[in-house]
């Protein structure tokens, strides 16, 4: 005996609804995900975050024992962008003893949030970075990476109101996603440069920094391919002190201190 086929409607009894996009946090994350892999991610981050975390500047960097201090991204909104100058001021001394980003949890990849106001920052750090650039307050996402610290910092400046409890709560809810998005953005934009050869790096450097001399270009290009200074000396037939001189002169022209910053400069201009 053949039974009657079940009515078609029996198979269509399911729940359907239209997702709500009214939440500010949903809109922020949607906007940032749409910018992944583009330079606009760096320059637009603050604008997207304004409804939740109204900061005037931000920086994303790595520092700590066992790594070169590296600024990955930074920008300002509504004020002149002095984030590179802030980074250089930080590297001029304060970063060596900075405990404002210390992570108490020793486990790998642990994430914590930090909130600090300018008067709480040690004197040298406060004078060179905060007071010199009008910064009054900072909230941070901090992750330990072995002996290094990866930090995403958002700064309120003196012309702004203090972060409210509600804004700090919004920041807390966004922090895990922001950490993941920022690290993915760095992963997407930096490795694409690592495959270039020396001649390609020389050409890119000439466009980015036309004031560099031929030797400075040759030395920097080889640094970017991963060569050591000793290897560069052998490759170019120069003495090691001479290679160091060219390196230091080039870095002074570029306003940087470390090889990792050279890589970051080129990553930013190509993102």
Tab-separated table of C-alpha atoms in Angstrom:
chain	number	residue	atom	x	y	z
A	1	UNK	CA	0.000	0.000	0.000
A	2	UNK	CA	1.444	3.323	-1.085
A	3	UNK	CA	0.945	6.178	1.354
A	4	UNK	CA	0.109	9.678	0.273
A	5	UNK	CA	3.102	11.984	-0.157
A	6	UNK	CA	3.448	14.451	2.651
A	7	UNK	CA	2.297	17.943	1.814
A	8	UNK	CA	5.073	20.172	0.603
A	9	UNK	CA	4.420	22.607	3.416
A	10	UNK	CA	5.525	19.936	5.865
A	11	UNK	CA	9.083	20.420	4.639
A	12	UNK	CA	8.940	24.215	4.766
A	13	UNK	CA	8.119	24.642	8.419
A	14	UNK	CA	11.290	26.427	9.483
A	15	UNK	CA	12.152	29.634	11.231
A	16	UNK	CA	13.322	32.542	9.090
A	17	UNK	CA	14.109	36.117	10.008
A	18	UNK	CA	16.110	39.067	8.756
A	19	UNK	CA	19.276	39.748	10.776
A	20	UNK	CA	19.373	43.057	12.579
A	21	UNK	CA	22.266	45.359	11.733
A	22	UNK	CA	21.227	48.129	14.097
A	23	UNK	CA	23.845	47.302	16.738
A	24	UNK	CA	26.828	49.662	16.608
A	25	UNK	CA	29.191	46.784	17.348
A	26	UNK	CA	27.804	44.771	14.411
A	27	UNK	CA	28.190	47.766	12.094
A	28	UNK	CA	31.754	48.390	13.286
A	29	UNK	CA	32.815	44.797	12.706
A	30	UNK	CA	31.076	44.575	9.337
A	31	UNK	CA	32.809	47.738	8.151
A	32	UNK	CA	36.253	46.612	9.287
A	33	UNK	CA	35.893	43.126	7.824
A	34	UNK	CA	35.083	44.741	4.486
A	35	UNK	CA	38.412	46.596	4.596
A	36	UNK	CA	40.604	43.595	5.347
A	37	UNK	CA	43.765	43.518	3.252
A	38	UNK	CA	43.443	47.173	2.229
A	39	UNK	CA	45.376	50.193	3.446
A	40	UNK	CA	42.028	51.836	4.200
A	41	UNK	CA	41.780	49.537	7.222
A	42	UNK	CA	44.585	51.479	8.919
A	43	UNK	CA	43.321	54.938	8.017
A	44	UNK	CA	39.627	54.202	8.655
A	45	UNK	CA	39.821	52.235	11.901
A	46	UNK	CA	39.214	55.224	14.182
A	47	UNK	CA	36.329	56.488	12.077
A	48	UNK	CA	34.567	53.124	12.290
A	49	UNK	CA	35.097	52.944	16.052
A	50	UNK	CA	33.846	56.461	16.848
A	51	UNK	CA	30.307	55.404	17.901
A	52	UNK	CA	31.776	53.092	20.537
A	53	UNK	CA	35.330	54.198	21.361
A	54	UNK	CA	35.775	57.873	20.392
A	55	UNK	CA	39.580	58.075	20.339
A	56	UNK	CA	41.608	60.696	18.472
A	57	UNK	CA	44.598	58.463	17.715
A	58	UNK	CA	45.687	54.846	17.891
A	59	UNK	CA	48.744	52.679	17.416
A	60	UNK	CA	49.357	48.966	17.016
A	61	UNK	CA	52.826	47.714	17.791
A	62	UNK	CA	55.002	44.964	19.206
A	63	UNK	CA	57.685	45.492	21.793
A	64	UNK	CA	59.481	43.628	24.554
A	65	UNK	CA	62.427	41.323	25.038
A	66	UNK	CA	63.455	39.178	22.089
A	67	UNK	CA	62.058	41.376	19.297
A	68	UNK	CA	62.678	44.630	17.491
A	69	UNK	CA	60.054	47.205	18.496
A	70	UNK	CA	57.688	47.312	15.517
A	71	UNK	CA	54.898	49.787	14.752
A	72	UNK	CA	52.432	48.006	12.468
A	73	UNK	CA	49.677	50.611	12.108
A	74	UNK	CA	48.742	54.021	13.479
A	75	UNK	CA	46.607	57.022	12.569
A	76	UNK	CA	44.779	60.037	13.987
A	77	UNK	CA	41.296	61.429	13.467
A	78	UNK	CA	40.335	65.088	13.628
A	79	UNK	CA	43.832	66.206	14.643
A	80	UNK	CA	47.250	66.318	12.929
A	81	UNK	CA	48.684	62.814	12.749
A	82	UNK	CA	51.735	62.722	15.027
A	83	UNK	CA	51.613	58.986	15.709
A	84	UNK	CA	54.970	58.377	14.025
A	85	UNK	CA	56.531	61.144	16.133
A	86	UNK	CA	54.964	59.560	19.229
A	87	UNK	CA	56.483	56.208	18.276
A	88	UNK	CA	59.921	57.751	17.808
A	89	UNK	CA	59.581	59.513	21.175
A	90	UNK	CA	58.610	56.196	22.760
A	91	UNK	CA	61.679	54.536	21.244
A	92	UNK	CA	63.947	57.341	22.500
A	93	UNK	CA	63.911	55.796	25.964
A	94	UNK	CA	60.488	55.112	27.534
A	95	UNK	CA	59.938	51.742	25.847
A	96	UNK	CA	62.946	50.246	27.641
A	97	UNK	CA	61.232	50.533	31.023
A	98	UNK	CA	57.561	50.650	30.057
A	99	UNK	CA	55.484	48.710	32.571
A	100	UNK	CA	52.139	50.260	31.574
A	101	UNK	CA	51.524	47.292	29.259
A	102	UNK	CA	52.776	44.562	31.585
A	103	UNK	CA	50.754	41.350	31.385
A	104	UNK	CA	50.592	39.530	34.711
A	105	UNK	CA	49.336	36.265	33.199
A	106	UNK	CA	52.438	34.329	32.076
A	107	UNK	CA	50.517	31.967	29.798
A	108	UNK	CA	51.113	32.278	26.059
A	109	UNK	CA	48.670	34.365	24.000
A	110	UNK	CA	46.967	35.712	27.120
A	111	UNK	CA	44.945	38.878	26.445
A	112	UNK	CA	44.226	41.659	28.915
A	113	UNK	CA	42.722	45.131	28.704
A	114	UNK	CA	44.457	48.175	30.188
A	115	UNK	CA	43.184	51.653	31.014
A	116	UNK	CA	45.538	54.416	32.134
A	117	UNK	CA	45.461	58.215	32.370
A	118	UNK	CA	48.424	60.491	31.664
A	119	UNK	CA	49.154	61.340	35.350
A	120	UNK	CA	49.606	57.609	36.038
A	121	UNK	CA	52.300	57.221	33.366
A	122	UNK	CA	55.958	57.399	34.562
A	123	UNK	CA	57.488	60.868	34.264
A	124	UNK	CA	59.818	60.398	31.268
A	125	UNK	CA	57.223	58.461	29.302
A	126	UNK	CA	54.521	60.992	30.167
A	127	UNK	CA	56.640	64.008	29.196
A	128	UNK	CA	58.021	62.662	25.901
A	129	UNK	CA	54.915	60.926	24.592
A	130	UNK	CA	51.717	62.020	26.352
A	131	UNK	CA	52.300	65.664	27.264
A	132	UNK	CA	54.324	66.427	24.121
A	133	UNK	CA	51.465	65.228	21.904
A	134	UNK	CA	48.393	66.185	23.915
A	135	UNK	CA	47.360	62.680	24.959
A	136	UNK	CA	45.363	62.349	28.160
A	137	UNK	CA	44.199	58.735	28.415
A	138	UNK	CA	44.727	55.305	26.869
A	139	UNK	CA	42.826	52.048	26.591
A	140	UNK	CA	44.708	49.021	25.304
A	141	UNK	CA	44.320	45.447	24.191
A	142	UNK	CA	47.497	43.648	25.190
A	143	UNK	CA	48.557	40.120	24.280
A	144	UNK	CA	51.683	38.355	25.428
A	145	UNK	CA	53.535	36.634	22.584
A	146	UNK	CA	56.314	34.668	24.281
A	147	UNK	CA	58.725	37.365	25.530
A	148	UNK	CA	57.107	40.100	23.416
A	149	UNK	CA	53.989	42.212	23.887
A	150	UNK	CA	51.493	42.946	21.105
A	151	UNK	CA	49.432	46.046	21.889
A	152	UNK	CA	46.500	47.881	20.300
A	153	UNK	CA	46.277	51.331	21.922
A	154	UNK	CA	43.531	53.934	21.607
A	155	UNK	CA	44.241	57.435	22.915
A	156	UNK	CA	41.896	60.130	24.132
A	157	UNK	CA	43.442	63.579	23.667
A	158	UNK	CA	43.130	66.660	25.835
A	159	UNK	CA	40.328	68.228	23.770
A	160	UNK	CA	38.112	65.170	24.368
A	161	UNK	CA	35.966	64.070	27.274
A	162	UNK	CA	37.234	61.112	29.339
A	163	UNK	CA	36.177	57.656	28.265
A	164	UNK	CA	32.856	56.849	29.927
A	165	UNK	CA	32.026	53.596	31.697
A	166	UNK	CA	29.760	52.723	28.777
A	167	UNK	CA	32.544	53.299	26.249
A	168	UNK	CA	34.933	51.171	28.273
A	169	UNK	CA	32.287	48.439	28.350
A	170	UNK	CA	31.856	48.676	24.571
A	171	UNK	CA	35.626	48.497	24.173
A	172	UNK	CA	35.705	45.347	26.301
A	173	UNK	CA	33.030	43.670	24.177
A	174	UNK	CA	34.852	44.522	20.935
A	175	UNK	CA	38.362	43.675	22.135
A	176	UNK	CA	38.585	39.973	21.131
A	177	UNK	CA	37.299	40.679	17.627
A	178	UNK	CA	39.519	43.761	17.222
A	179	UNK	CA	42.577	41.770	18.240
A	180	UNK	CA	41.804	39.067	15.695
A	181	UNK	CA	41.044	41.569	12.914
A	182	UNK	CA	44.192	43.622	13.540
A	183	UNK	CA	46.457	40.582	13.546
A	184	UNK	CA	44.809	39.236	10.399
A	185	UNK	CA	45.237	42.620	8.687
A	186	UNK	CA	48.957	42.585	9.536
A	187	UNK	CA	49.243	39.019	8.247
A	188	UNK	CA	47.512	39.958	4.975
A	189	UNK	CA	49.541	43.074	4.249
A	190	UNK	CA	53.078	42.244	5.396
A	191	UNK	CA	53.910	38.802	3.931
A	192	UNK	CA	53.157	39.861	0.355
A	193	UNK	CA	56.296	42.024	0.466
A	194	UNK	CA	58.586	39.309	1.789
A	195	UNK	CA	58.792	37.511	-1.564
A	196	UNK	CA	60.532	40.414	-3.354
A	197	UNK	CA	64.123	40.158	-4.471
A	198	UNK	CA	66.843	42.767	-3.970
A	199	UNK	CA	66.268	44.585	-7.271
A	200	UNK	CA	62.527	44.823	-6.590
A	201	UNK	CA	63.212	46.269	-3.149
A	202	UNK	CA	65.641	48.829	-4.602
A	203	UNK	CA	62.959	49.989	-7.044
A	204	UNK	CA	60.348	50.234	-4.297
A	205	UNK	CA	62.702	52.111	-2.002
A	206	UNK	CA	63.611	54.582	-4.742
A	207	UNK	CA	59.944	55.466	-5.148
A	208	UNK	CA	59.296	55.675	-1.424
A	209	UNK	CA	62.499	57.482	-0.388
A	210	UNK	CA	64.193	59.156	-3.388
A	211	UNK	CA	66.742	60.909	-1.125
A	212	UNK	CA	68.491	57.623	-0.284
A	213	UNK	CA	71.883	57.190	-1.949
A	214	UNK	CA	72.696	54.190	-4.139
A	215	UNK	CA	74.630	52.445	-1.351
A	216	UNK	CA	71.924	53.193	1.195
A	217	UNK	CA	69.360	51.673	-1.187
A	218	UNK	CA	71.507	48.574	-1.685
A	219	UNK	CA	71.972	48.051	2.040
A	220	UNK	CA	68.294	48.622	2.911
A	221	UNK	CA	67.117	46.359	0.088
A	222	UNK	CA	69.282	43.539	1.375
A	223	UNK	CA	68.040	44.060	4.922
A	224	UNK	CA	64.500	43.682	3.603
A	225	UNK	CA	65.334	40.346	1.977
A	226	UNK	CA	66.508	39.067	5.360
A	227	UNK	CA	70.271	39.380	4.990
A	228	UNK	CA	72.373	40.140	8.052
A	229	UNK	CA	74.755	43.098	8.085
A	230	UNK	CA	77.658	40.656	7.896
A	231	UNK	CA	76.092	39.034	4.827
A	232	UNK	CA	75.531	42.422	3.227
A	233	UNK	CA	79.186	43.329	3.773
A	234	UNK	CA	80.287	40.151	1.959
A	235	UNK	CA	77.738	40.588	-0.807
A	236	UNK	CA	78.713	44.196	-1.551
A	237	UNK	CA	82.419	43.797	-0.860
A	238	UNK	CA	82.325	46.340	1.957
A	239	UNK	CA	83.565	46.376	5.512
A	240	UNK	CA	81.030	45.746	8.261
A	241	UNK	CA	81.526	49.261	9.787
A	242	UNK	CA	80.799	50.770	6.365
A	243	UNK	CA	77.576	48.771	6.040
A	244	UNK	CA	76.519	49.943	9.501
A	245	UNK	CA	77.236	53.547	8.501
A	246	UNK	CA	75.056	53.277	5.375
A	247	UNK	CA	72.329	51.611	7.413
A	248	UNK	CA	72.371	54.295	10.081
A	249	UNK	CA	72.353	57.109	7.517
A	250	UNK	CA	69.414	55.571	5.669
A	251	UNK	CA	67.456	54.994	8.862
A	252	UNK	CA	68.095	58.610	9.931
A	253	UNK	CA	66.693	59.869	6.609
A	254	UNK	CA	63.633	57.662	7.052
A	255	UNK	CA	63.108	58.611	10.697
A	256	UNK	CA	63.319	55.031	11.966
A	257	UNK	CA	65.533	53.053	14.345
A	258	UNK	CA	65.014	49.356	13.566
A	259	UNK	CA	64.892	47.036	10.554
A	260	UNK	CA	61.364	46.010	11.465
A	261	UNK	CA	60.275	49.634	11.082
A	262	UNK	CA	61.764	49.702	7.585
A	263	UNK	CA	59.611	46.717	6.699
A	264	UNK	CA	56.565	48.423	8.253
A	265	UNK	CA	57.121	51.586	6.199
A	266	UNK	CA	57.103	49.626	2.965
A	267	UNK	CA	54.147	47.497	4.092
A	268	UNK	CA	52.113	50.607	4.858
A	269	UNK	CA	52.831	52.287	1.522
A	270	UNK	CA	51.809	49.139	-0.395
A	271	UNK	CA	48.763	48.067	1.616
